[in-house]
């Protein structure tokens, strides 16, 4: 029996995933998507937001720390045909440019994070959550934010504030983080996994001279979940689990 | 959250009058409209925004200047900070003035919705401020 009822589930909309977590994420939690480079973390995040809007009418916010918004829009449109700009114009999606100011580049974006601290990010995100009535927030990725911290304790405290603040605004928060290649770790700083309600690990395994993408639900508080590794493919429709 | 929007004009016979209001169910605020219009007049009828807090109303308000001679007033909750609304109202009205939009009922729902978003954003931020 599931610990959380279906009525409060947040469906990811990712084909094959919701079945593994008993119908979707438990509402109002923070979830970590982790993996090495090229495993599909950014796509997972953007698909969570896109499907949330298209399938479940839940406005969303995508905070991009590493990829300029223009490039992100172009990549997503080219690869999957998803028109993010239309959703932005309809007031259902906000893409927050959190990269330009960090690299001292100009930006014409509507939503810009001008200061890099986690607190600034929290207030900016809260403002947009209110404006859009957003229900989903993705931060891609926490790594670029975290590098400015000298103390792991300060970082841990501020990530907790961020997660708690966003959950208090009734939003499901998804964070991506990196795993160094060749390691068995779950995150870059070895703290992210302890601060979230659920962890989804994406892997790229070499099998018979070919790379196979795999997804595993490592942790999911408040719900039954599958523990096996599942092969997934990145298709024209996004992520599909076999 | 904003309570509503008033469009106040000038009538030779009656002085300041409410020409339109949104939502329609707002009570009669004729006396308040006179006070708002007069407050702008006290500022030498210069085009621009102001904040007015009186016992019966709290508003951010924009006067278009003598040529168009209209006042757009947004009624606020008592507890709300006026700054974000004032900035937003200035932005919207300046845009209308630049594009020669007529000041009539049709603009009021648009202004209301725009400022309602500001209100919701402010509420979310205030909630975070209270948390920490």
Tab-separated table of C-alpha atoms in Angstrom, chain A residues 12-22 25 32-36 38-45 47-48 174 186 198-205 207 211-220 225-234 238-242:
chain	number	residue	atom	x	y	z
A	12	UNK	CA	6.391	13.813	-13.686
A	13	UNK	CA	4.819	13.072	-17.068
A	14	UNK	CA	7.979	11.176	-17.980
A	15	UNK	CA	6.874	7.994	-19.713
A	16	UNK	CA	7.359	4.977	-17.489
A	17	UNK	CA	8.622	6.837	-14.433
A	18	UNK	CA	5.435	7.626	-12.529
A	19	UNK	CA	4.561	3.936	-12.405
A	20	UNK	CA	7.821	3.284	-10.540
A	21	UNK	CA	7.026	5.786	-7.801
A	22	UNK	CA	3.444	4.829	-7.271
A	25	UNK	CA	6.322	12.442	-6.566
A	32	UNK	CA	17.453	15.403	-6.618
A	33	UNK	CA	18.311	14.252	-10.111
A	34	UNK	CA	21.908	13.204	-10.160
A	35	UNK	CA	24.327	11.670	-12.622
A	36	UNK	CA	27.534	12.167	-14.546
A	38	UNK	CA	25.592	13.574	-20.471
A	39	UNK	CA	23.174	11.363	-18.583
A	40	UNK	CA	20.120	13.556	-19.265
A	41	UNK	CA	19.728	15.591	-16.066
A	42	UNK	CA	18.872	18.873	-17.787
A	43	UNK	CA	16.426	17.114	-20.079
A	44	UNK	CA	14.812	15.437	-17.076
A	45	UNK	CA	14.349	18.844	-15.462
A	47	UNK	CA	10.679	17.691	-19.307
A	48	UNK	CA	9.326	17.767	-15.748
A	174	UNK	CA	13.701	19.490	-8.427
A	186	UNK	CA	25.506	10.373	-5.318
A	198	UNK	CA	13.943	11.728	-3.181
A	199	UNK	CA	16.879	10.866	-5.424
A	200	UNK	CA	16.842	9.765	-9.027
A	201	UNK	CA	20.174	8.562	-10.348
A	202	UNK	CA	20.852	8.662	-14.078
A	203	UNK	CA	23.691	6.547	-15.443
A	204	UNK	CA	25.439	5.861	-18.691
A	205	UNK	CA	26.736	2.281	-18.678
A	207	UNK	CA	27.561	-2.600	-22.363
A	211	UNK	CA	26.336	3.064	-24.017
A	212	UNK	CA	23.101	2.293	-22.238
A	213	UNK	CA	21.186	4.902	-20.274
A	214	UNK	CA	19.845	3.752	-16.937
A	215	UNK	CA	17.653	5.293	-14.249
A	216	UNK	CA	17.382	4.226	-10.649
A	217	UNK	CA	15.254	5.569	-7.824
A	218	UNK	CA	17.668	5.591	-4.928
A	219	UNK	CA	15.422	7.247	-2.368
A	220	UNK	CA	11.814	8.428	-2.259
A	225	UNK	CA	9.128	2.775	-5.051
A	226	UNK	CA	10.912	0.455	-7.375
A	227	UNK	CA	14.604	-0.146	-6.588
A	228	UNK	CA	15.809	-1.651	-9.852
A	229	UNK	CA	17.840	-0.038	-12.590
A	230	UNK	CA	15.719	0.774	-15.620
A	231	UNK	CA	16.966	1.355	-19.128
A	232	UNK	CA	15.707	4.552	-20.699
A	233	UNK	CA	16.010	6.222	-24.066
A	234	UNK	CA	16.017	9.830	-25.111
A	238	UNK	CA	11.678	13.097	-24.398
A	239	UNK	CA	12.678	10.428	-21.893
A	240	UNK	CA	11.021	7.021	-22.206
A	241	UNK	CA	11.697	4.218	-19.737
A	242	UNK	CA	11.661	0.680	-21.068
